[in-house]
PDB file of C-alpha atoms in Angstrom:
ATOM      1  CA  MET A   1      33.003 -57.805  64.329  1.00  0.00           C
ATOM      2  CA  ILE A   2      34.493 -54.218  62.725  1.00  0.00           C
ATOM      3  CA  LYS A   3      32.206 -51.349  63.512  1.00  0.00           C
ATOM      4  CA  ASP A   4      31.652 -47.810  63.541  1.00  0.00           C
ATOM      5  CA  ALA A   5      32.271 -47.135  66.729  1.00  0.00           C
ATOM      6  CA  GLU A   6      29.286 -46.034  69.440  1.00  0.00           C
ATOM      7  CA  ARG A   7      29.273 -43.124  71.378  1.00  0.00           C
ATOM      8  CA  GLN A   8      28.179 -44.515  74.290  1.00  0.00           C
ATOM      9  CA  GLU A   9      32.465 -46.416  73.808  1.00  0.00           C
ATOM     10  CA  LYS A  10      34.376 -42.962  73.649  1.00  0.00           C
ATOM     11  CA  ASP A  11      35.782 -43.758  77.516  1.00  0.00           C
ATOM     12  CA  GLU A  12      37.056 -46.748  76.240  1.00  0.00           C
ATOM     13  CA  ILE A  13      38.310 -45.457  73.360  1.00  0.00           C
ATOM     14  CA  LEU A  14      40.115 -42.993  75.126  1.00  0.00           C
ATOM     15  CA  HIS A  15      41.944 -45.405  77.750  1.00  0.00           C
ATOM     16  CA  LEU A  16      42.946 -47.150  74.652  1.00  0.00           C
ATOM     17  CA  TRP A  17      44.524 -44.140  73.407  1.00  0.00           C
ATOM     18  CA  LYS A  18      46.512 -43.497  76.704  1.00  0.00           C
ATOM     19  CA  LEU A  19      47.660 -47.017  76.893  1.00  0.00           C
ATOM     20  CA  CYS A  20      48.978 -46.679  73.209  1.00  0.00           C
ATOM     21  CA  TYR A  21      50.194 -42.966  72.989  1.00  0.00           C
ATOM     22  CA  PRO A  22      51.814 -43.343  77.006  1.00  0.00           C
ATOM     23  CA  THR A  23      54.512 -40.075  76.910  1.00  0.00           C
ATOM     24  CA  GLN A  24      50.675 -37.741  75.318  1.00  0.00           C
ATOM     25  CA  ASP A  25      49.868 -35.311  76.844  1.00  0.00           C
ATOM     26  CA  GLU A  26      46.658 -36.636  79.079  1.00  0.00           C
ATOM     27  CA  ALA A  27      45.369 -32.943  79.218  1.00  0.00           C
ATOM     28  CA  TYR A  28      45.368 -32.806  75.631  1.00  0.00           C
ATOM     29  CA  LEU A  29      44.452 -36.519  75.112  1.00  0.00           C
ATOM     30  CA  ARG A  30      40.721 -35.230  77.216  1.00  0.00           C
ATOM     31  CA  PHE A  31      40.661 -31.756  75.855  1.00  0.00           C
ATOM     32  CA  TYR A  32      40.926 -34.071  71.993  1.00  0.00           C
ATOM     33  CA  PHE A  33      37.936 -35.815  72.600  1.00  0.00           C
ATOM     34  CA  ASP A  34      36.102 -33.289  74.585  1.00  0.00           C
ATOM     35  CA  HIS A  35      36.116 -30.763  71.728  1.00  0.00           C
ATOM     36  CA  ILE A  36      37.502 -33.052  68.373  1.00  0.00           C
ATOM     37  CA  TYR A  37      36.659 -36.593  68.429  1.00  0.00           C
ATOM     38  CA  ASP A  38      32.993 -35.804  67.379  1.00  0.00           C
ATOM     39  CA  ASP A  39      33.675 -34.587  64.366  1.00  0.00           C
ATOM     40  CA  GLY A  40      35.893 -37.774  63.540  1.00  0.00           C
ATOM     41  CA  ILE A  41      34.878 -41.126  62.615  1.00  0.00           C
ATOM     42  CA  THR A  42      36.492 -43.940  64.639  1.00  0.00           C
ATOM     43  CA  VAL A  43      36.771 -47.402  63.192  1.00  0.00           C
ATOM     44  CA  VAL A  44      36.574 -50.264  66.202  1.00  0.00           C
ATOM     45  CA  LYS A  45      37.109 -54.177  66.219  1.00  0.00           C
ATOM     46  CA  LYS A  46      35.377 -55.833  69.119  1.00  0.00           C
ATOM     47  CA  GLN A  47      36.404 -59.389  70.720  1.00  0.00           C
ATOM     48  CA  ASP A  48      35.774 -60.752  73.851  1.00  0.00           C
ATOM     49  CA  ASP A  49      34.121 -57.783  74.887  1.00  0.00           C
ATOM     50  CA  LEU A  50      36.485 -55.468  74.609  1.00  0.00           C
ATOM     51  CA  ILE A  51      37.872 -52.616  72.095  1.00  0.00           C
ATOM     52  CA  ILE A  52      41.187 -53.813  70.898  1.00  0.00           C
ATOM     53  CA  SER A  53      41.882 -51.516  67.819  1.00  0.00           C
ATOM     54  CA  SER A  54      40.457 -48.902  66.388  1.00  0.00           C
ATOM     55  CA  LEU A  55      40.827 -45.948  64.057  1.00  0.00           C
ATOM     56  CA  HIS A  56      39.990 -42.169  64.460  1.00  0.00           C
ATOM     57  CA  MET A  57      39.434 -39.588  60.583  1.00  0.00           C
ATOM     58  CA  ASN A  58      38.612 -36.573  60.713  1.00  0.00           C
ATOM     59  CA  TYR A  59      37.928 -33.855  57.581  1.00  0.00           C
ATOM     60  CA  HIS A  60      39.763 -31.822  56.293  1.00  0.00           C
ATOM     61  CA  VAL A  61      39.796 -28.571  53.268  1.00  0.00           C
ATOM     62  CA  MET A  62      43.164 -27.890  52.022  1.00  0.00           C
ATOM     63  CA  ASN A  63      44.830 -25.922  48.647  1.00  0.00           C
ATOM     64  CA  PHE A  64      46.086 -27.913  46.801  1.00  0.00           C
ATOM     65  CA  HIS A  65      47.685 -26.228  43.405  1.00  0.00           C
ATOM     66  CA  GLY A  66      45.382 -23.613  43.089  1.00  0.00           C
ATOM     67  CA  LYS A  67      41.769 -25.563  44.626  1.00  0.00           C
ATOM     68  CA  LEU A  68      40.905 -26.658  47.704  1.00  0.00           C
ATOM     69  CA  LEU A  69      40.123 -30.398  48.364  1.00  0.00           C
ATOM     70  CA  LYS A  70      38.881 -32.080  51.094  1.00  0.00           C
ATOM     71  CA  CYS A  71      40.538 -34.742  52.169  1.00  0.00           C
ATOM     72  CA  SER A  72      41.486 -37.302  55.111  1.00  0.00           C
ATOM     73  CA  TYR A  73      43.401 -37.553  58.355  1.00  0.00           C
ATOM     74  CA  LEU A  74      43.888 -40.559  59.763  1.00  0.00           C
ATOM     75  CA  LEU A  75      45.035 -41.145  62.787  1.00  0.00           C
ATOM     76  CA  GLY A  76      44.715 -43.100  65.950  1.00  0.00           C
ATOM     77  CA  ALA A  77      45.819 -46.454  65.122  1.00  0.00           C
ATOM     78  CA  SER A  78      45.837 -48.261  67.658  1.00  0.00           C
ATOM     79  CA  THR A  79      45.625 -52.137  69.222  1.00  0.00           C
ATOM     80  CA  LEU A  80      45.869 -53.828  72.966  1.00  0.00           C
ATOM     81  CA  PRO A  81      49.319 -54.855  72.968  1.00  0.00           C
ATOM     82  CA  ASP A  82      47.652 -58.921  73.437  1.00  0.00           C
ATOM     83  CA  TYR A  83      46.351 -58.150  70.457  1.00  0.00           C
ATOM     84  CA  ARG A  84      48.669 -57.375  68.195  1.00  0.00           C
ATOM     85  CA  ARG A  85      50.292 -59.003  65.138  1.00  0.00           C
ATOM     86  CA  ARG A  86      46.976 -60.333  64.331  1.00  0.00           C
ATOM     87  CA  GLY A  87      46.042 -58.795  61.400  1.00  0.00           C
ATOM     88  CA  HIS A  88      42.844 -56.588  63.378  1.00  0.00           C
ATOM     89  CA  PHE A  89      44.607 -53.185  62.542  1.00  0.00           C
ATOM     90  CA  ASN A  90      44.963 -54.018  58.996  1.00  0.00           C
ATOM     91  CA  ALA A  91      40.929 -54.765  58.190  1.00  0.00           C
ATOM     92  CA  LEU A  92      40.677 -51.261  60.411  1.00  0.00           C
ATOM     93  CA  MET A  93      42.615 -49.636  58.055  1.00  0.00           C
ATOM     94  CA  GLU A  94      41.084 -51.453  54.810  1.00  0.00           C
ATOM     95  CA  SER A  95      38.167 -50.517  55.825  1.00  0.00           C
ATOM     96  CA  MET A  96      39.035 -46.859  56.949  1.00  0.00           C
ATOM     97  CA  LEU A  97      40.327 -46.268  53.368  1.00  0.00           C
ATOM     98  CA  ASP A  98      37.520 -47.520  51.898  1.00  0.00           C
ATOM     99  CA  GLU A  99      35.000 -44.997  53.406  1.00  0.00           C
ATOM    100  CA  ALA A 100      38.353 -42.049  52.259  1.00  0.00           C
ATOM    101  CA  GLU A 101      38.212 -43.550  48.659  1.00  0.00           C
ATOM    102  CA  HIS A 102      34.411 -42.763  48.869  1.00  0.00           C
ATOM    103  CA  ASN A 103      34.784 -39.181  50.065  1.00  0.00           C
ATOM    104  CA  CYS A 104      37.520 -37.234  49.662  1.00  0.00           C
ATOM    105  CA  LEU A 105      40.689 -37.090  46.975  1.00  0.00           C
ATOM    106  CA  ILE A 106      44.048 -37.108  48.981  1.00  0.00           C
ATOM    107  CA  SER A 107      45.020 -38.723  52.449  1.00  0.00           C
ATOM    108  CA  PHE A 108      47.955 -37.750  54.829  1.00  0.00           C
ATOM    109  CA  MET A 109      48.540 -39.501  58.071  1.00  0.00           C
ATOM    110  CA  LYS A 110      51.943 -38.650  60.638  1.00  0.00           C
ATOM    111  CA  ALA A 111      54.752 -40.184  58.990  1.00  0.00           C
ATOM    112  CA  PHE A 112      56.053 -41.999  63.077  1.00  0.00           C
ATOM    113  CA  ASN A 113      56.179 -45.384  60.677  1.00  0.00           C
ATOM    114  CA  PRO A 114      57.107 -44.725  56.917  1.00  0.00           C
ATOM    115  CA  LYS A 115      57.551 -48.468  56.328  1.00  0.00           C
ATOM    116  CA  ALA A 116      54.423 -50.157  57.834  1.00  0.00           C
ATOM    117  CA  TYR A 117      52.029 -47.775  55.516  1.00  0.00           C
ATOM    118  CA  ALA A 118      53.304 -48.160  52.347  1.00  0.00           C
ATOM    119  CA  ARG A 119      51.124 -50.842  52.069  1.00  0.00           C
ATOM    120  CA  TYR A 120      48.356 -49.316  52.181  1.00  0.00           C
ATOM    121  CA  GLY A 121      50.051 -46.953  49.479  1.00  0.00           C
ATOM    122  CA  PHE A 122      51.380 -43.831  51.905  1.00  0.00           C
ATOM    123  CA  GLU A 123      54.282 -42.136  51.653  1.00  0.00           C
ATOM    124  CA  VAL A 124      55.986 -39.509  52.741  1.00  0.00           C
ATOM    125  CA  VAL A 125      55.849 -36.253  50.670  1.00  0.00           C
ATOM    126  CA  TYR A 126      56.494 -33.787  53.376  1.00  0.00           C
ATOM    127  CA  GLU A 127      59.701 -33.233  56.259  1.00  0.00           C
ATOM    128  CA  ARG A 128      60.248 -31.143  58.915  1.00  0.00           C
ATOM    129  CA  LYS A 129      64.082 -29.841  60.203  1.00  0.00           C
ATOM    130  CA  ALA A 130      64.307 -29.299  63.312  1.00  0.00           C
ATOM    131  CA  TYR A 131      67.238 -26.488  65.189  1.00  0.00           C
ATOM    132  CA  THR A 132      69.185 -26.357  68.173  1.00  0.00           C
ATOM    133  CA  ILE A 133      69.210 -22.318  68.145  1.00  0.00           C
ATOM    134  CA  GLY A 134      71.509 -21.813  71.559  1.00  0.00           C
ATOM    135  CA  LYS A 135      70.528 -18.974  74.286  1.00  0.00           C
ATOM    136  CA  ALA A 136      73.912 -17.755  72.512  1.00  0.00           C
ATOM    137  CA  TYR A 137      72.208 -17.614  68.949  1.00  0.00           C
ATOM    138  CA  LEU A 138      69.368 -15.091  70.245  1.00  0.00           C
ATOM    139  CA  HIS A 139      72.093 -12.039  72.556  1.00  0.00           C
ATOM    140  CA  GLY A 140      71.051  -9.476  72.059  1.00  0.00           C
ATOM    141  CA  ILE A 141      67.653  -9.869  70.408  1.00  0.00           C
ATOM    142  CA  LYS A 142      65.104  -8.060  72.927  1.00  0.00           C
ATOM    143  CA  PRO A 143      61.241  -9.224  72.629  1.00  0.00           C
ATOM    144  CA  LEU A 144      59.742  -5.659  71.904  1.00  0.00           C
ATOM    145  CA  ARG A 145      55.880  -5.868  71.135  1.00  0.00           C
ATOM    146  CA  VAL A 146      55.373 -10.229  71.484  1.00  0.00           C
ATOM    147  CA  PHE A 147      52.698 -10.361  74.083  1.00  0.00           C
ATOM    148  CA  ASP A 148      51.071 -13.667  74.300  1.00  0.00           C
ATOM    149  CA  HIS A 149      46.991 -13.328  73.859  1.00  0.00           C
ATOM    150  CA  ALA A 150      45.381 -12.646  70.180  1.00  0.00           C
ATOM    151  CA  THR A 151      42.522 -13.318  69.084  1.00  0.00           C
ATOM    152  CA  ALA A 152      40.995 -15.626  66.933  1.00  0.00           C
ATOM    153  CA  GLU A 153      40.631 -13.051  64.298  1.00  0.00           C
ATOM    154  CA  GLU A 154      43.459 -11.807  64.057  1.00  0.00           C
ATOM    155  CA  LEU A 155      45.535 -15.552  64.463  1.00  0.00           C
ATOM    156  CA  LEU A 156      43.826 -16.246  61.446  1.00  0.00           C
ATOM    157  CA  TYR A 157      44.477 -12.897  59.212  1.00  0.00           C
ATOM    158  CA  ILE A 158      48.144 -14.450  59.802  1.00  0.00           C
ATOM    159  CA  TYR A 159      48.646 -17.317  58.764  1.00  0.00           C
ATOM    160  CA  LYS A 160      46.349 -16.328  55.955  1.00  0.00           C
ATOM    161  CA  GLN A 161      48.693 -13.913  55.167  1.00  0.00           C
ATOM    162  CA  PHE A 162      51.556 -16.597  55.724  1.00  0.00           C
ATOM    163  CA  THR A 163      50.292 -19.551  53.992  1.00  0.00           C
ATOM    164  CA  LYS A 164      50.470 -17.239  50.417  1.00  0.00           C
ATOM    165  CA  ARG A 165      53.840 -18.280  50.024  1.00  0.00           C
ATOM    166  CA  PHE A 166      52.881 -22.273  50.229  1.00  0.00           C
ATOM    167  CA  ASP A 167      50.878 -24.823  48.967  1.00  0.00           C
ATOM    168  CA  GLY A 168      49.556 -28.381  50.668  1.00  0.00           C
ATOM    169  CA  TYR A 169      48.481 -26.479  53.796  1.00  0.00           C
ATOM    170  CA  HIS A 170      44.607 -26.883  55.717  1.00  0.00           C
ATOM    171  CA  VAL A 171      42.415 -23.982  55.397  1.00  0.00           C
ATOM    172  CA  ARG A 172      42.268 -23.261  58.403  1.00  0.00           C
ATOM    173  CA  ASP A 173      38.810 -21.275  59.977  1.00  0.00           C
ATOM    174  CA  ILE A 174      37.841 -18.958  63.437  1.00  0.00           C
ATOM    175  CA  LYS A 175      36.462 -22.621  64.800  1.00  0.00           C
ATOM    176  CA  TYR A 176      40.119 -23.421  64.725  1.00  0.00           C
ATOM    177  CA  TYR A 177      42.073 -20.546  66.218  1.00  0.00           C
ATOM    178  CA  GLU A 178      39.760 -20.752  68.852  1.00  0.00           C
ATOM    179  CA  LEU A 179      39.566 -24.129  69.682  1.00  0.00           C
ATOM    180  CA  LEU A 180      43.516 -23.622  69.587  1.00  0.00           C
ATOM    181  CA  LEU A 181      43.232 -20.529  72.629  1.00  0.00           C
ATOM    182  CA  GLU A 182      40.887 -23.400  74.606  1.00  0.00           C
ATOM    183  CA  GLU A 183      43.688 -25.308  74.187  1.00  0.00           C
ATOM    184  CA  LEU A 184      46.351 -23.034  75.390  1.00  0.00           C
ATOM    185  CA  ARG A 185      43.957 -22.761  78.536  1.00  0.00           C
ATOM    186  CA  LEU A 186      44.910 -25.540  79.822  1.00  0.00           C
ATOM    187  CA  GLY A 187      48.371 -24.914  80.317  1.00  0.00           C
ATOM    188  CA  GLY A 188      50.118 -27.392  77.940  1.00  0.00           C
ATOM    189  CA  LYS A 189      50.945 -25.031  74.942  1.00  0.00           C
ATOM    190  CA  GLN A 190      51.780 -21.101  75.612  1.00  0.00           C
ATOM    191  CA  LEU A 191      51.524 -18.687  72.480  1.00  0.00           C
ATOM    192  CA  SER A 192      53.842 -15.823  71.680  1.00  0.00           C
ATOM    193  CA  VAL A 193      52.677 -12.696  69.333  1.00  0.00           C
ATOM    194  CA  TYR A 194      54.417  -9.879  67.935  1.00  0.00           C
ATOM    195  CA  ARG A 195      52.516  -6.968  66.967  1.00  0.00           C
ATOM    196  CA  ASN A 196      53.695  -4.471  64.897  1.00  0.00           C
ATOM    197  CA  GLU A 197      53.710  -0.336  65.786  1.00  0.00           C
ATOM    198  CA  HIS A 198      50.176  -0.475  64.789  1.00  0.00           C
ATOM    199  CA  ARG A 199      49.169  -3.160  66.992  1.00  0.00           C
ATOM    200  CA  GLU A 200      48.618  -5.373  64.667  1.00  0.00           C
ATOM    201  CA  VAL A 201      49.967  -9.474  63.817  1.00  0.00           C
ATOM    202  CA  LYS A 202      52.355 -10.039  61.787  1.00  0.00           C
ATOM    203  CA  GLY A 203      53.531 -13.396  63.440  1.00  0.00           C
ATOM    204  CA  TYR A 204      53.215 -15.343  66.287  1.00  0.00           C
ATOM    205  CA  VAL A 205      54.484 -19.514  67.492  1.00  0.00           C
ATOM    206  CA  ILE A 206      53.147 -22.053  69.826  1.00  0.00           C
ATOM    207  CA  SER A 207      55.693 -23.656  72.093  1.00  0.00           C
ATOM    208  CA  THR A 208      55.673 -25.850  74.895  1.00  0.00           C
ATOM    209  CA  LEU A 209      57.811 -26.296  77.837  1.00  0.00           C
ATOM    210  CA  ARG A 210      58.642 -30.053  78.289  1.00  0.00           C
ATOM    211  CA  LYS A 211      62.111 -31.209  80.766  1.00  0.00           C
ATOM    212  CA  ASN A 212      63.208 -27.518  80.607  1.00  0.00           C
ATOM    213  CA  GLU A 213      63.665 -27.956  77.128  1.00  0.00           C
ATOM    214  CA  VAL A 214      61.240 -25.287  74.640  1.00  0.00           C
ATOM    215  CA  ILE A 215      60.389 -27.008  71.656  1.00  0.00           C
ATOM    216  CA  VAL A 216      58.340 -23.862  69.149  1.00  0.00           C
ATOM    217  CA  HIS A 217      55.975 -26.651  67.447  1.00  0.00           C
ATOM    218  CA  GLU A 218      55.010 -23.628  65.143  1.00  0.00           C
ATOM    219  CA  ALA A 219      56.535 -20.065  63.732  1.00  0.00           C
ATOM    220  CA  VAL A 220      54.319 -18.162  61.643  1.00  0.00           C
ATOM    221  CA  TYR A 221      55.920 -15.103  61.128  1.00  0.00           C
ATOM    222  CA  MET A 222      55.866 -12.024  58.502  1.00  0.00           C
ATOM    223  CA  ASP A 223      59.899 -12.044  57.950  1.00  0.00           C
ATOM    224  CA  SER A 224      62.885 -12.950  60.618  1.00  0.00           C
ATOM    225  CA  ALA A 225      63.416  -9.803  62.123  1.00  0.00           C
ATOM    226  CA  ILE A 226      60.145 -10.738  63.132  1.00  0.00           C
ATOM    227  CA  LEU A 227      60.919 -14.830  64.193  1.00  0.00           C
ATOM    228  CA  LYS A 228      64.265 -13.734  66.294  1.00  0.00           C
ATOM    229  CA  ARG A 229      61.871 -11.257  68.437  1.00  0.00           C
ATOM    230  CA  LEU A 230      59.156 -13.857  69.207  1.00  0.00           C
ATOM    231  CA  LEU A 231      61.865 -16.708  69.716  1.00  0.00           C
ATOM    232  CA  LYS A 232      63.675 -14.525  72.666  1.00  0.00           C
ATOM    233  CA  LYS A 233      60.038 -14.442  73.441  1.00  0.00           C
ATOM    234  CA  ALA A 234      59.247 -18.084  73.646  1.00  0.00           C
ATOM    235  CA  LEU A 235      63.357 -19.403  75.782  1.00  0.00           C
ATOM    236  CA  GLY A 236      62.344 -17.273  78.132  1.00  0.00           C
ATOM    237  CA  VAL A 237      64.779 -18.012  81.195  1.00  0.00           C
ATOM    238  CA  HIS A 238      65.906 -21.146  78.759  1.00  0.00           C
ATOM    239  CA  GLU A 239      70.038 -22.318  77.499  1.00  0.00           C
ATOM    240  CA  GLU A 240      68.023 -23.135  74.024  1.00  0.00           C
ATOM    241  CA  ILE A 241      65.160 -23.890  72.308  1.00  0.00           C
ATOM    242  CA  THR A 242      64.558 -25.952  68.897  1.00  0.00           C
ATOM    243  CA  LEU A 243      62.297 -24.249  65.910  1.00  0.00           C
ATOM    244  CA  VAL A 244      60.244 -26.449  64.370  1.00  0.00           C
ATOM    245  CA  VAL A 245      59.627 -25.539  60.585  1.00  0.00           C
ATOM    246  CA  SER A 246      59.112 -26.678  57.119  1.00  0.00           C
ATOM    247  CA  LYS A 247      61.605 -27.823  54.835  1.00  0.00           C
ATOM    248  CA  HIS A 248      61.931 -24.871  53.104  1.00  0.00           C
ATOM    249  CA  GLU A 249      62.038 -22.386  55.507  1.00  0.00           C
ATOM    250  CA  HIS A 250      66.157 -21.430  55.160  1.00  0.00           C
ATOM    251  CA  ILE A 251      66.462 -20.509  59.190  1.00  0.00           C
ATOM    252  CA  GLU A 252      70.346 -21.315  58.216  1.00  0.00           C
ATOM    253  CA  LYS A 253      70.386 -18.270  56.661  1.00  0.00           C
ATOM    254  CA  VAL A 254      69.209 -16.708  59.623  1.00  0.00           C
ATOM    255  CA  PHE A 255      71.621 -18.515  62.338  1.00  0.00           C
ATOM    256  CA  PRO A 256      74.163 -19.804  59.998  1.00  0.00           C
ATOM    257  CA  LEU A 257      75.787 -21.875  62.906  1.00  0.00           C
ATOM    258  CA  ALA A 258      72.282 -24.019  63.486  1.00  0.00           C
ATOM    259  CA  ILE A 259      72.502 -27.348  61.947  1.00  0.00           C
ATOM    260  CA  PRO A 260      69.336 -28.409  61.161  1.00  0.00           C
ATOM    261  CA  LYS A 261      67.850 -31.834  61.018  1.00  0.00           C
ATOM    262  CA  LYS A 262      65.294 -33.806  58.900  1.00  0.00           C
ATOM    263  CA  GLN A 263      62.274 -35.098  60.671  1.00  0.00           C
ATOM    264  CA  PRO A 264      60.096 -37.269  57.513  1.00  0.00           C
ATOM    265  CA  TYR A 265      56.265 -35.439  58.708  1.00  0.00           C
ATOM    266  CA  LEU A 266      53.472 -36.104  56.820  1.00  0.00           C
ATOM    267  CA  MET A 267      52.764 -39.505  54.402  1.00  0.00           C
ATOM    268  CA  ALA A 268      49.492 -39.019  51.756  1.00  0.00           C
ATOM    269  CA  ARG A 269      47.985 -41.396  49.533  1.00  0.00           C
ATOM    270  CA  ILE A 270      46.146 -40.579  46.541  1.00  0.00           C
ATOM    271  CA  ASN A 271      42.548 -42.430  46.354  1.00  0.00           C
ATOM    272  CA  ASN A 272      41.112 -41.875  42.966  1.00  0.00           C
ATOM    273  CA  TYR A 273      44.203 -41.273  40.179  1.00  0.00           C
ATOM    274  CA  GLN A 274      42.026 -41.274  37.917  1.00  0.00           C
ATOM    275  CA  LEU A 275      39.969 -37.972  39.036  1.00  0.00           C
ATOM    276  CA  PHE A 276      43.052 -36.305  40.067  1.00  0.00           C
ATOM    277  CA  ASN A 277      44.276 -36.417  37.032  1.00  0.00           C
ATOM    278  CA  LYS A 278      41.538 -35.279  35.257  1.00  0.00           C
ATOM    279  CA  LEU A 279      41.212 -32.350  37.891  1.00  0.00           C
ATOM    280  CA  TYR A 280      44.784 -31.360  37.624  1.00  0.00           C
ATOM    281  CA  ASN A 281      45.024 -32.831  33.648  1.00  0.00           C
ATOM    282  CA  GLY A 282      48.413 -35.167  34.528  1.00  0.00           C
ATOM    283  CA  LYS A 283      49.352 -38.547  34.009  1.00  0.00           C
ATOM    284  CA  ALA A 284      50.452 -39.549  38.300  1.00  0.00           C
ATOM    285  CA  ARG A 285      50.920 -43.037  38.935  1.00  0.00           C
ATOM    286  CA  ASN A 286      52.424 -42.568  42.551  1.00  0.00           C
ATOM    287  CA  VAL A 287      52.160 -40.175  45.252  1.00  0.00           C
ATOM    288  CA  LYS A 288      55.225 -38.999  44.472  1.00  0.00           C
ATOM    289  CA  GLU A 289      54.168 -37.888  40.969  1.00  0.00           C
ATOM    290  CA  ALA A 290      51.033 -36.600  42.145  1.00  0.00           C
ATOM    291  CA  PHE A 291      52.417 -33.615  44.555  1.00  0.00           C
ATOM    292  CA  ALA A 292      55.682 -33.301  42.217  1.00  0.00           C
ATOM    293  CA  ILE A 293      52.025 -30.932  40.265  1.00  0.00           C
ATOM    294  CA  VAL A 294      53.050 -28.339  43.040  1.00  0.00           C
ATOM    295  CA  ARG A 295      55.203 -24.515  41.953  1.00  0.00           C
ATOM    296  CA  LYS A 296      55.340 -23.392  46.258  1.00  0.00           C
ATOM    297  CA  PRO A 297      56.806 -25.205  48.504  1.00  0.00           C
ATOM    298  CA  LEU A 298      54.583 -27.316  51.244  1.00  0.00           C
ATOM    299  CA  TRP A 299      53.677 -26.114  54.478  1.00  0.00           C
ATOM    300  CA  ASN A 300      51.526 -28.813  56.561  1.00  0.00           C
ATOM    301  CA  HIS A 301      52.277 -29.053  60.457  1.00  0.00           C
ATOM    302  CA  GLU A 302      48.547 -30.357  61.075  1.00  0.00           C
ATOM    303  CA  TYR A 303      48.672 -33.471  63.817  1.00  0.00           C
ATOM    304  CA  TYR A 304      44.611 -34.168  63.880  1.00  0.00           C
TER     305      TYR A 304
END
């Protein structure tokens, strides 16, 4: 039986997510279910008095080619091991996409298994690049004016300035950054903030430390000199740092010997081509053609 999840089933769904995503930080999952989960939609399939499969969806506003679009983001695809390969998840996906088609123009999901979701009309539209930057690359760089705190208002302001260069980004608000600061207090992620001589925030990076490996998941900066200082601060006493950016950010110009590794990150599905083409006066027949209309490079680092 497929149905909308009920509030009293929340803990069972959390347990299912933990089982299906064993590498996901447990503190983050608890944070997500405490602060974000209730704003989305979850459909589940029950059998043998168990939730055997679930799928979650959030709605966001996206800046896409000069227009603000309500879009959906699918995540939390989970099925108990003993019930896999029996079509349970397929039924959930069809149900969720039917919901999305009535409410938004584009649906997104992370590209962790592109072949599996191509059958539903999803295509990879956004890649990221990961650069491994050794300590020697940052030799002589001093993390001057780099701090570990900022207000939600300051972070939102610099995000808006940074994303003027791009397209396809989520329209974030104060609530987003208030939640981010709350997440940072859990200790799983670190914030490094650059301030100019007038104490104005001009860039930030969000990093994590896993098994002595520093990874920068989001870098928002106004120029390369600011980025270098932020990376130096995030690196700390470690030997190297991994910087993840959009494929259009040419970090090799800043660190010529750093070789990027491309990573498919985001898949998209156009839920209504007739409406999309009417809105943009186009003739798109597939996702690739729909995204070809943008003139600025894409930037999207959302993960829920």
